[in-house]
Structures are given as structure tokens and as C-alpha cells.
mmCIF file of C-alpha atoms in Angstrom:
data_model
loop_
_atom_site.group_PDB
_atom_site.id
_atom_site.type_symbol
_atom_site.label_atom_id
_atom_site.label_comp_id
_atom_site.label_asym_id
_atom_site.label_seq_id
_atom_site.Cartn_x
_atom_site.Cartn_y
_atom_site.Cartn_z
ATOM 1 C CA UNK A 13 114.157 78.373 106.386
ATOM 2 C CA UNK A 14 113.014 82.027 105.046
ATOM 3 C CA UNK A 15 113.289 83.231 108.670
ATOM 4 C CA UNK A 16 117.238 82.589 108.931
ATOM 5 C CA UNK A 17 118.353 83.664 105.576
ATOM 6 C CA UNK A 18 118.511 87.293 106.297
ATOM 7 C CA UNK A 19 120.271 86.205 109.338
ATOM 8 C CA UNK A 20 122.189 84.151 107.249
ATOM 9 C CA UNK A 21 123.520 86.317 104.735
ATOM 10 C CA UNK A 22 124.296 89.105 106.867
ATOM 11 C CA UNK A 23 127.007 86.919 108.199
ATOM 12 C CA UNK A 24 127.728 86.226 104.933
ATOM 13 C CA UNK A 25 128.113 89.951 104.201
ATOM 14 C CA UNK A 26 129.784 90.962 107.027
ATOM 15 C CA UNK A 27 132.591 88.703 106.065
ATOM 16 C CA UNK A 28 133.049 90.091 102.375
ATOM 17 C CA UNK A 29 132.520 93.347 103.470
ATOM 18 C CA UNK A 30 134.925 96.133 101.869
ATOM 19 C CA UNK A 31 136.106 93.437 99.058
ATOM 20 C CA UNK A 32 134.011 94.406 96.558
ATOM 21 C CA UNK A 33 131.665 91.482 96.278
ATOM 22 C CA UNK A 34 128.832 92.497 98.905
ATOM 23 C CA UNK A 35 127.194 93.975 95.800
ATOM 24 C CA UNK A 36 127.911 91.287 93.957
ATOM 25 C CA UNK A 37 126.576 88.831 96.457
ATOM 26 C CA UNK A 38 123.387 90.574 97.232
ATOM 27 C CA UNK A 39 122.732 91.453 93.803
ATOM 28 C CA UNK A 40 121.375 87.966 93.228
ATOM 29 C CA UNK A 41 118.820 87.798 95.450
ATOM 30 C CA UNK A 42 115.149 89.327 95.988
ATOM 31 C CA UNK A 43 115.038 93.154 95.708
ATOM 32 C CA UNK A 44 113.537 92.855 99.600
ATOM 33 C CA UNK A 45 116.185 90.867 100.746
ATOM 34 C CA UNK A 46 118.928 92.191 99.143
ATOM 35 C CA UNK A 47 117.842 95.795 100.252
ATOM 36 C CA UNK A 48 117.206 94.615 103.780
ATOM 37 C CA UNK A 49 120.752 93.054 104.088
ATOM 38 C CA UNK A 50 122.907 96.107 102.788
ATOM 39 C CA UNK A 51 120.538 98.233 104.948
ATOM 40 C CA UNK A 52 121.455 96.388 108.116
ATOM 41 C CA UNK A 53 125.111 95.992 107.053
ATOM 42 C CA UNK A 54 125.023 99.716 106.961
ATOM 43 C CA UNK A 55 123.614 100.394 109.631
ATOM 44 C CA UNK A 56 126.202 97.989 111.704
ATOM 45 C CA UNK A 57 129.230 99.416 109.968
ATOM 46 C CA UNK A 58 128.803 103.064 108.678
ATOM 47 C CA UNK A 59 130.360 106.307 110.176
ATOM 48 C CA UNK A 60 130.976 104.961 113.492
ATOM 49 C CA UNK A 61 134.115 103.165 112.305
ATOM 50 C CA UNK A 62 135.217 105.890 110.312
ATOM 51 C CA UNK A 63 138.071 104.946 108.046
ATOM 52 C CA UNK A 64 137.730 107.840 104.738
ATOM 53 C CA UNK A 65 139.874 110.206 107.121
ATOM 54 C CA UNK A 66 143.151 108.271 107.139
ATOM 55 C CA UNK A 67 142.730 107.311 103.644
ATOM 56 C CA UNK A 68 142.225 110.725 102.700
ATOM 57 C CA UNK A 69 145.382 112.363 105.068
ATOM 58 C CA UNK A 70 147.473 109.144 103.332
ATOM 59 C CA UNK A 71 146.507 110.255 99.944
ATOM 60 C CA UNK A 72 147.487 113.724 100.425
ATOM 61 C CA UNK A 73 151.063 112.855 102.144
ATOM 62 C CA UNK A 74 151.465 110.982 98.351
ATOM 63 C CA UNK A 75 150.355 113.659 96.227
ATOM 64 C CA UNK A 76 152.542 116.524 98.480
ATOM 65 C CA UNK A 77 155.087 113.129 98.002
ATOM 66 C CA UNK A 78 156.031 113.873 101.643
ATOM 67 C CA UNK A 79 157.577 110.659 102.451
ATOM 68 C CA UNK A 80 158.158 111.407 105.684
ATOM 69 C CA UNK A 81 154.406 112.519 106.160
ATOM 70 C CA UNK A 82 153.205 109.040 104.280
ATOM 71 C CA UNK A 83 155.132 106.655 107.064
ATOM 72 C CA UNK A 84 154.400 109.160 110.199
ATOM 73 C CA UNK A 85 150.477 107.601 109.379
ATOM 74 C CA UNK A 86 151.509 104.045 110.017
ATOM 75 C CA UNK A 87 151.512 103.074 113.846
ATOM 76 C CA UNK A 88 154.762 102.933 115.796
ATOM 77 C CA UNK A 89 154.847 99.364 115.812
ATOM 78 C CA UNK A 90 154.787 98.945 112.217
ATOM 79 C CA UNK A 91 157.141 101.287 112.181
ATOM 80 C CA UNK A 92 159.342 100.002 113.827
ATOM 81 C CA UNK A 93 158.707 96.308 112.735
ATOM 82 C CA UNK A 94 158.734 97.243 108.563
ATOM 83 C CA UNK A 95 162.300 97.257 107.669
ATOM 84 C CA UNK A 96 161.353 97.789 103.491
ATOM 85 C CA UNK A 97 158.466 100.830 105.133
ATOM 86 C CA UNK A 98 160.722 103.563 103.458
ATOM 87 C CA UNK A 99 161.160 101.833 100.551
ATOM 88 C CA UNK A 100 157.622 100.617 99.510
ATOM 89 C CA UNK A 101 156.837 104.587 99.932
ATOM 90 C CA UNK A 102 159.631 105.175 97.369
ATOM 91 C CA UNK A 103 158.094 102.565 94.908
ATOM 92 C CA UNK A 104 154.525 104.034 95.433
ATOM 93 C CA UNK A 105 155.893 107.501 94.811
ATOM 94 C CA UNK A 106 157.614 106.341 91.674
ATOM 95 C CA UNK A 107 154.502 104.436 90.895
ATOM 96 C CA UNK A 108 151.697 106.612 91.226
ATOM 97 C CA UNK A 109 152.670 110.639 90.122
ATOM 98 C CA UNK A 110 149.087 112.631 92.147
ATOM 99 C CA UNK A 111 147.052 114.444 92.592
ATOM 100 C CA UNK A 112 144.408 112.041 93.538
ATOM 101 C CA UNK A 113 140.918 112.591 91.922
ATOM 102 C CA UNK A 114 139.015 110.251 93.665
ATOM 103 C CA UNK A 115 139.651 107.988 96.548
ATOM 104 C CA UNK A 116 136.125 107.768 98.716
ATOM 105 C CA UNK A 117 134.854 104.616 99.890
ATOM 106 C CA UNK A 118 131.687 103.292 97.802
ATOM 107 C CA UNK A 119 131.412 100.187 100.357
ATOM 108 C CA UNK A 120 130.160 100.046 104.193
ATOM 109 C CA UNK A 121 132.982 99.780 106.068
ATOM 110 C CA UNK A 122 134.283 96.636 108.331
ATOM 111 C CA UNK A 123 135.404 96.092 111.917
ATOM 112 C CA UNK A 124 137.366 93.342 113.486
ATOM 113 C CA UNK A 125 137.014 94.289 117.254
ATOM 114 C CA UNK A 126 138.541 92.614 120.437
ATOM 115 C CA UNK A 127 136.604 91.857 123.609
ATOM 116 C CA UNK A 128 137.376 91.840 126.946
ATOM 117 C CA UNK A 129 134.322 91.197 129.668
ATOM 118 C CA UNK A 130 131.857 93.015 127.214
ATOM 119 C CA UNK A 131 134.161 95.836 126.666
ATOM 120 C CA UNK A 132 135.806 96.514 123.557
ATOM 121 C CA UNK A 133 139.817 96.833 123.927
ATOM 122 C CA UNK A 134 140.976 96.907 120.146
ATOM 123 C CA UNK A 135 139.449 98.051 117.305
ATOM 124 C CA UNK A 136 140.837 97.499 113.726
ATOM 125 C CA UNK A 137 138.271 99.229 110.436
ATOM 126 C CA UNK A 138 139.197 97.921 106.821
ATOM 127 C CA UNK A 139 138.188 98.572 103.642
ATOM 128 C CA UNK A 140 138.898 98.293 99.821
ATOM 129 C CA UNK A 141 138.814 100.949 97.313
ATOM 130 C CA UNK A 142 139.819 102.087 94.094
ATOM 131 C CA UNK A 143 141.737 105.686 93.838
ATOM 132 C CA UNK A 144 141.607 107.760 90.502
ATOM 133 C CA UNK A 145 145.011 109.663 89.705
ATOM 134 C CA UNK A 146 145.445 110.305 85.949
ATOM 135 C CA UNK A 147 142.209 108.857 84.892
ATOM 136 C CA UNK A 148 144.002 105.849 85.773
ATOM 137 C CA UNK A 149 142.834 103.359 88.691
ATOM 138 C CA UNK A 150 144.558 101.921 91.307
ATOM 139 C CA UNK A 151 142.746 99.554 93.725
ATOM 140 C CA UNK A 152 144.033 100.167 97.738
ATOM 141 C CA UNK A 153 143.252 98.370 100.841
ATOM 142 C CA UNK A 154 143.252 100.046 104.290
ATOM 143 C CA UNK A 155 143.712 98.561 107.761
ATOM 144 C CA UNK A 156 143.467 100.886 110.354
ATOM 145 C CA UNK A 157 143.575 100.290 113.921
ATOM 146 C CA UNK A 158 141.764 103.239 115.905
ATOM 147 C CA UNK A 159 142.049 101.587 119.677
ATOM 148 C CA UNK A 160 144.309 99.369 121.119
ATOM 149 C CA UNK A 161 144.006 99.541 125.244
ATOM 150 C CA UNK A 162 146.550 96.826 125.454
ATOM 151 C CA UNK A 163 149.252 98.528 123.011
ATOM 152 C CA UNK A 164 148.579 101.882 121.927
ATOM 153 C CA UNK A 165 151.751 101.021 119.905
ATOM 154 C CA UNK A 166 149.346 99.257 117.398
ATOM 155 C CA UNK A 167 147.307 102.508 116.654
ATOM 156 C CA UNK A 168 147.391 103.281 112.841
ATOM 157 C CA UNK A 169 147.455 102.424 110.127
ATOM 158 C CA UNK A 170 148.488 98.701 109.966
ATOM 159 C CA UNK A 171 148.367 97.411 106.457
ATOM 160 C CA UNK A 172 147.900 99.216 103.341
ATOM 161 C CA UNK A 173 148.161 97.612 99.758
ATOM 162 C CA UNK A 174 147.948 99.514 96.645
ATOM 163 C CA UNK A 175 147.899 98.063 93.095
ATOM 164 C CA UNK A 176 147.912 98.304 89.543
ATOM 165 C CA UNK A 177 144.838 97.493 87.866
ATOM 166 C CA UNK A 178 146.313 94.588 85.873
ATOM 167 C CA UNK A 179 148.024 93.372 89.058
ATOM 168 C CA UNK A 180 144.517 93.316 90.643
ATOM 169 C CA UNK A 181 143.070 91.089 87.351
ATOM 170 C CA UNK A 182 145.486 88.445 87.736
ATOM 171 C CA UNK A 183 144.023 85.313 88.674
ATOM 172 C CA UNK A 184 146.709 84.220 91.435
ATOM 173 C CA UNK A 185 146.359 88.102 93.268
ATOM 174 C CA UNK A 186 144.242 87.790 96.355
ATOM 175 C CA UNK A 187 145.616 83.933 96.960
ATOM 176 C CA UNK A 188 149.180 86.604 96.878
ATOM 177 C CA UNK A 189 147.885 88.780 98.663
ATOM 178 C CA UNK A 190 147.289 87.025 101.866
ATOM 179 C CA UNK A 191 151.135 85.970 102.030
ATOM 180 C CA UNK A 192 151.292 90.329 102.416
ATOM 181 C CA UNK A 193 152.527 91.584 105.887
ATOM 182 C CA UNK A 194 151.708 94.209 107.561
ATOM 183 C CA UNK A 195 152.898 98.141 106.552
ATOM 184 C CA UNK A 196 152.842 99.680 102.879
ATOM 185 C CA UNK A 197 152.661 96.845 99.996
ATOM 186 C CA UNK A 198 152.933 98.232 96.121
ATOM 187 C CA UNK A 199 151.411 95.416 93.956
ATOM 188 C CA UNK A 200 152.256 95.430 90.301
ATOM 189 C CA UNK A 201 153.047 92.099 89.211
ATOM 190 C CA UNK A 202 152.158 89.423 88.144
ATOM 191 C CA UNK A 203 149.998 91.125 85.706
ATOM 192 C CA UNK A 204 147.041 90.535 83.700
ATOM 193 C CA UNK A 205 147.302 90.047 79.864
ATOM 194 C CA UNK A 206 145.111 92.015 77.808
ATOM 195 C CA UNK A 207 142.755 94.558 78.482
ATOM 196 C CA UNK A 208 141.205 95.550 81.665
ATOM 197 C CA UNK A 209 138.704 97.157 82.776
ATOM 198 C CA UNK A 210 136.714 99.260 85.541
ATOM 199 C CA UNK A 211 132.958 98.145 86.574
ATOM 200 C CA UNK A 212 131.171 99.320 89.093
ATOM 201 C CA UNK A 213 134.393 99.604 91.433
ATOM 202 C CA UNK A 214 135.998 96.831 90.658
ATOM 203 C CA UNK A 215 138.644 95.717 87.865
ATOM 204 C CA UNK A 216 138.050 92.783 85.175
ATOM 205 C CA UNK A 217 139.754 90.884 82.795
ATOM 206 C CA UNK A 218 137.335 92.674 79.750
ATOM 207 C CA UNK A 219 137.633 91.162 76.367
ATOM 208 C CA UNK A 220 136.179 93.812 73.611
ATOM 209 C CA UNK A 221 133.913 92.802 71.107
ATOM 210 C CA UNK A 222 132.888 94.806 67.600
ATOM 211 C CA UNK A 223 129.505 94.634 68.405
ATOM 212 C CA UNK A 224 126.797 97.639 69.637
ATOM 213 C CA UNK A 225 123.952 96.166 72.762
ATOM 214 C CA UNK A 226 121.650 98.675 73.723
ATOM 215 C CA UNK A 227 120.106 98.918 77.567
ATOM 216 C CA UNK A 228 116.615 98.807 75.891
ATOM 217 C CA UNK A 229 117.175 95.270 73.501
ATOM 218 C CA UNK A 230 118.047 93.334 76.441
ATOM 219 C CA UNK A 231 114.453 93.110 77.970
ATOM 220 C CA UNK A 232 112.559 92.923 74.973
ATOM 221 C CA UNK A 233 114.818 89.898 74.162
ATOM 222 C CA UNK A 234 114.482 88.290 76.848
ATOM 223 C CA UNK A 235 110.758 88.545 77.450
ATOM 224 C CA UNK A 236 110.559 85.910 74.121
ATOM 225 C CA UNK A 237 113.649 83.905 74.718
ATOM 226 C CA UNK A 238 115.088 83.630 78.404
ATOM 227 C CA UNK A 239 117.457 80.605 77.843
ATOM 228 C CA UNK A 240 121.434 81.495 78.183
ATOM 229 C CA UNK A 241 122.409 79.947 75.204
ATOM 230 C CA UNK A 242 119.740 81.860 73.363
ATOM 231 C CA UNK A 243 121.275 85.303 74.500
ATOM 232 C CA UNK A 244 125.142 84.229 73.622
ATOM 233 C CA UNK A 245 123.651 83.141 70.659
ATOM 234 C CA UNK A 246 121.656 86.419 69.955
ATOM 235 C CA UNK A 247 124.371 88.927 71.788
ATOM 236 C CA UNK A 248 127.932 86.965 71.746
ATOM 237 C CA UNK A 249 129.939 86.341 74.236
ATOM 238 C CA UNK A 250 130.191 88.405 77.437
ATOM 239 C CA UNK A 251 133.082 91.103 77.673
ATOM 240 C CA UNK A 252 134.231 89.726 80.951
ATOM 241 C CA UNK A 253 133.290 87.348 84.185
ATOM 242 C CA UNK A 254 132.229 88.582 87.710
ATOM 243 C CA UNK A 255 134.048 87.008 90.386
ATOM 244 C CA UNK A 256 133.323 83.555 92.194
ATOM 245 C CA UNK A 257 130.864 82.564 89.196
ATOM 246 C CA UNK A 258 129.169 85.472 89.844
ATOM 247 C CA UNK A 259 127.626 86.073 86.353
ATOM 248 C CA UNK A 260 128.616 88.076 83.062
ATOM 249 C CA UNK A 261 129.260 91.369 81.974
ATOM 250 C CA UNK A 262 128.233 92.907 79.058
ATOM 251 C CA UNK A 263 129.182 96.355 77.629
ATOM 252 C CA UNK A 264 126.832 98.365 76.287
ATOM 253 C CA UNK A 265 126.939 101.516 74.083
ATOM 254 C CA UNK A 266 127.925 104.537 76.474
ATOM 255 C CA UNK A 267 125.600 106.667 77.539
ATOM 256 C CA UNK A 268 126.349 110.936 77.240
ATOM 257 C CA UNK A 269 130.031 110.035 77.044
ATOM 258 C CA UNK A 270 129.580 107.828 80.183
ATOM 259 C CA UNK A 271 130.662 103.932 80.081
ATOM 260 C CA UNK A 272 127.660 101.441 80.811
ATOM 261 C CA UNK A 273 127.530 98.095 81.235
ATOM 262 C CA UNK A 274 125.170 95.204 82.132
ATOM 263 C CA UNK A 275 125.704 92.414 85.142
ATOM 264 C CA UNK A 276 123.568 89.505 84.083
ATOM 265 C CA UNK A 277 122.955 86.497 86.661
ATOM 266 C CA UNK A 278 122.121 83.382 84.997
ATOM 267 C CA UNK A 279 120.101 80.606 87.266
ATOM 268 C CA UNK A 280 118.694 76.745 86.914
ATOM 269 C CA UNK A 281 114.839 76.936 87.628
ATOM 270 C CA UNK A 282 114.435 73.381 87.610
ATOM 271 C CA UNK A 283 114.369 72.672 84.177
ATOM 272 C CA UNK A 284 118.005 71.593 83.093
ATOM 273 C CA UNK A 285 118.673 74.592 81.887
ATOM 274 C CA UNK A 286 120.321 77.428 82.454
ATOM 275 C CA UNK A 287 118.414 81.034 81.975
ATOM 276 C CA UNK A 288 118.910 84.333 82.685
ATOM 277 C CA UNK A 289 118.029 85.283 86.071
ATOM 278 C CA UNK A 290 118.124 88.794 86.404
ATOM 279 C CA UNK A 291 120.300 91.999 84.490
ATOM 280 C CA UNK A 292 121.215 95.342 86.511
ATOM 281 C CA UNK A 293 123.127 98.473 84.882
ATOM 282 C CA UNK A 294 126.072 99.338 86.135
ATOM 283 C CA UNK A 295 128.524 102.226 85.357
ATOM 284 C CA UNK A 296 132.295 102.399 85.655
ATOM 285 C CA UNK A 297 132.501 103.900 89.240
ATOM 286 C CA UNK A 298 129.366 102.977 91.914
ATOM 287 C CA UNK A 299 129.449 100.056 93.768
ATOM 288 C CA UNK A 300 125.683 99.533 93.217
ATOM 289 C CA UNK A 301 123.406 98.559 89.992
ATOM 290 C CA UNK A 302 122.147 101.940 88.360
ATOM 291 C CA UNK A 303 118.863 100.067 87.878
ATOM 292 C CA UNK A 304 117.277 96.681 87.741
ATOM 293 C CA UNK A 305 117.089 95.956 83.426
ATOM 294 C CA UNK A 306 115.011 92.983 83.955
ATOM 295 C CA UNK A 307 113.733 90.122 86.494
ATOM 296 C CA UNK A 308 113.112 87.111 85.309
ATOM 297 C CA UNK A 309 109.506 86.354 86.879
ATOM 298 C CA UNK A 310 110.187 82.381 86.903
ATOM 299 C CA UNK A 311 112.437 83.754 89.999
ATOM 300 C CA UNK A 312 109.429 84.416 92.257
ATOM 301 C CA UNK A 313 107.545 81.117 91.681
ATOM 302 C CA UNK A 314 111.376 79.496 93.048
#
């Protein structure tokens, strides 16, 4: 059974790749295993499939807000084929006012290729990112088809989708989302309620508390008490949830004017009860953990 997991997971990585919860995924697991898997995942879906160069030419079309410029990137056939293209340009020009600060990838990129006899006809990278414009995020996914043999009419982009962070909080967006055709989608409603905000690169429901948790509590804390209900009890509630019952966040006080925060993994050893399982630091832009806070060593013995 240890021999296929790697195997396993890769798969399982390859599938959520550019979404945001690779990290998020791996971040549970063995500090071996998780490094091996985002290694290999690299390594089968880094520069080859390059994808930061449209995003980078679309970004500047919006900031010169050359409309024209923004829906000559798209490929003829969606062109042709997206009736609202102009538009959805209009509403993203309206929506988001440049220059962009920050729009680079912080996750391997993925590849949905075609076959033909061992031969690859059409190739189609995608990704998910957040862009900075304002100190305000926006969170964008690109669909870019780089080879088509068959139709070169499908070469460009194919499907980009920009929204607003509370847009991207709301808990019916990515079932919306896959009702989205192809060409230029701008995503700001439903919204979120309350506060949101950034971790690592992705957006959160984030409920603040009056409280102040230091990086350097956390471990000594939980070397004499590792139960979960003895950390709510000891630090509160967390500020917000990670995705698919992926653990809790915690905020913690910032760090030379920098936001920090804590992902904490919770796990049932056998017992009956639940306990944390492992905390990582995290700031409020890289996709991976600063640092590993604290393993609980009750993981290695499972």
C-alpha cells in the first residue's frame, strides 16, 4: 500500500492542479511525501506548458484598457462564437481600473492534451491565480490552447474568468462556475457576506477575532495539550475554514508589517478524538507554508 500512494496522489494532484488546493492537499501528509509529489508535479508541468506569457500580454491589454488588444488574445473561434466577448471586456474594464501589480502564477501549471497514435494534436495549459491591482485581489482563471493540428481556429486563449474576491468566497461559486462558457467571464455576484480575506493565494470567508496568537505559543501549547478542543478552548475559534474540510486558519500577530497566519490540520489517531495534526505558517501571498510550526509526533507511529 506505501508503494502506490505516491502514485496515487500524483493523480490526485494532477487533477487539482492550478485550483489552489494542491498545497492544501499535500500539506497534510509526510514532509517526504508531500515534497516528492509537488516535485514530480513540477517536474511534469513546469515551463514546458508555459502559460505566464498570455496572462501577462492579457493583463497589459487591460491596464493600456485596449479593448480591442484584450479580445485580439482570444482564439478566432471564440471569437467568433462569444456574442457578449465585447461586452464582458467592457465590464472588466469598468471593474478592475490597472495597473496590475502582481499577476504571476504561484502554482505548477496544468495540461489537458489530445492524442492521436502517440502524437500529441491539441494542447490546452490552465491555471488559477490571483492578480493584485489597487492592493485589491482579484482571483483569474486562464485556459489557453497553444496547439490545435485539427483547428488552428481553437488557438488562444479559450476561457478566462476573473472575479471579485467576495464573489470567489461564496459558497455556491465554483458549483457556478462550471455552468461558465467559454471566452471572457467577470464574476461578481453572488457575494460573500462579511469579511474576506487573502491566505496563501487563496480567498476565505475570515471572521476577526479581538484576540493576539503568537507563532511561538502555538508549539509550546501543544507539546502539553494536543487535543482540538483543548486549543479552541485555549485560542478561540479559528478566523476562517480551508476548503473541502481541509483544516483551520488562524491569524496571528503580523510580522514587520507583513500578515501571518497559521493552517492547522486536525486528525483522529485512533483514540476518539480529534487532535491537532500538524500547523504550517503561511503569509498572505505564496502558495506554500513559510515553515512547518509543529508536527504532531503521534503522526509517525500512524
Amino acid at each position: 500500500m506505501k508503494k502506490t500512494a505516491p502514485a496515487v496522489l500524483l493523480g490526485l494532484l494532477l487533477l487539482l492542479t492550478g485550483c489552489g488546493l494542491v498545497q492544501r492537499t499535500a500539506d497534510g501528509l509526510s514532509e517526504g511525501l508531500r515534497d516528492a509529489a509537488l516535485g514530480a508535479l513540477e517536474g511534469l508541468s513546469g515551463s514546458r506548458w508555459s502559460l505566464q506569457d498570455p496572462i501577462d500580454e492579457f493583463f497589459a491589454a487591460v491596464d493600456a484598457r485596449d479593448a480591442e488588444a484584450v479580445r485580439a488574445l482570444f482564439s478566432p473561434n471564440v471569437r467568433e462564437a462569444d456574442g457578449d466577448l465585447d461586452e464582458s471586456i467592457q465590464a472588466l474594464l469598468d471593474l478592475y481600473p490597472g495597473p496590475t501589480e502582481d499577476c504571476e502564477m504561484l502554482t505548477p501549471v496544468g495540461a489537458s492534451k489530445h492524442l492521436e497514435y502517440g502524437r500529441q494534436t491539441m494542447v490546452d495549459v490552465h491555471n488559477s491565480l490571483p492578480a493584485v491591482c489597487g492592493g485589491v485581489n482579484y482571483y483569474c482563471s486562464f485556459s489557453y490552447v497553444t496547439k490545435d493540428e485539427e483547428d488552428p481556429g481553437n488557438v488562444g486563449l479559450r476561457k478566462v474568468v476573473v472575479a471579485t474576491e467576495a464573489a470567489r468566497c461564496h459558497p455556491d461559486y465554483y458549483q457556478n462556475s462550471l455552468d461558465l462558457e467559454d471566452g471572457l467571464s467577470v464574476v461578481t455576484a453572488p457575494a460573500a457576506e462579511g469579511e474576506t480575506r487573502r491566505i496563501g493565494d487563496e480567498p476565505f470567508a475570515f471572521t476577526p477575532y479581538d484576540r493576539t496568537v503568537t507563532r511561538e505559543e502555538l508549539p509550546a501549547f501543544l507539546e502539553t495539550d494536543d487535543s482540538w478542543e483543548g486549543f479552541t478552548a485555549r485560542f478561540g475559534p479559528p478566523n476562517a475554514e480551508g476548503w473541502l474540510g481541509t483544516g483551520y486558519y488562524y491569524e496571528l500577530v503580523p510580522e514587520d508589517g507583513q500578515a501571518r497566519y497559521v493552517h492547522i490540520y486536525t486528525h483522529d489517531f485512533g483514540d476518539g478524538a480529534r487532535r491537532v495534526w500538524s500547523v504550517y505558517l503561511y503569509n498572505g501571498r505564496d502558495s506554500r507554508e513559510l515553515e512547518t510550526v509543529w508536527k504532531n509526533p503521534k503522526g509517525e507511529e500512524t
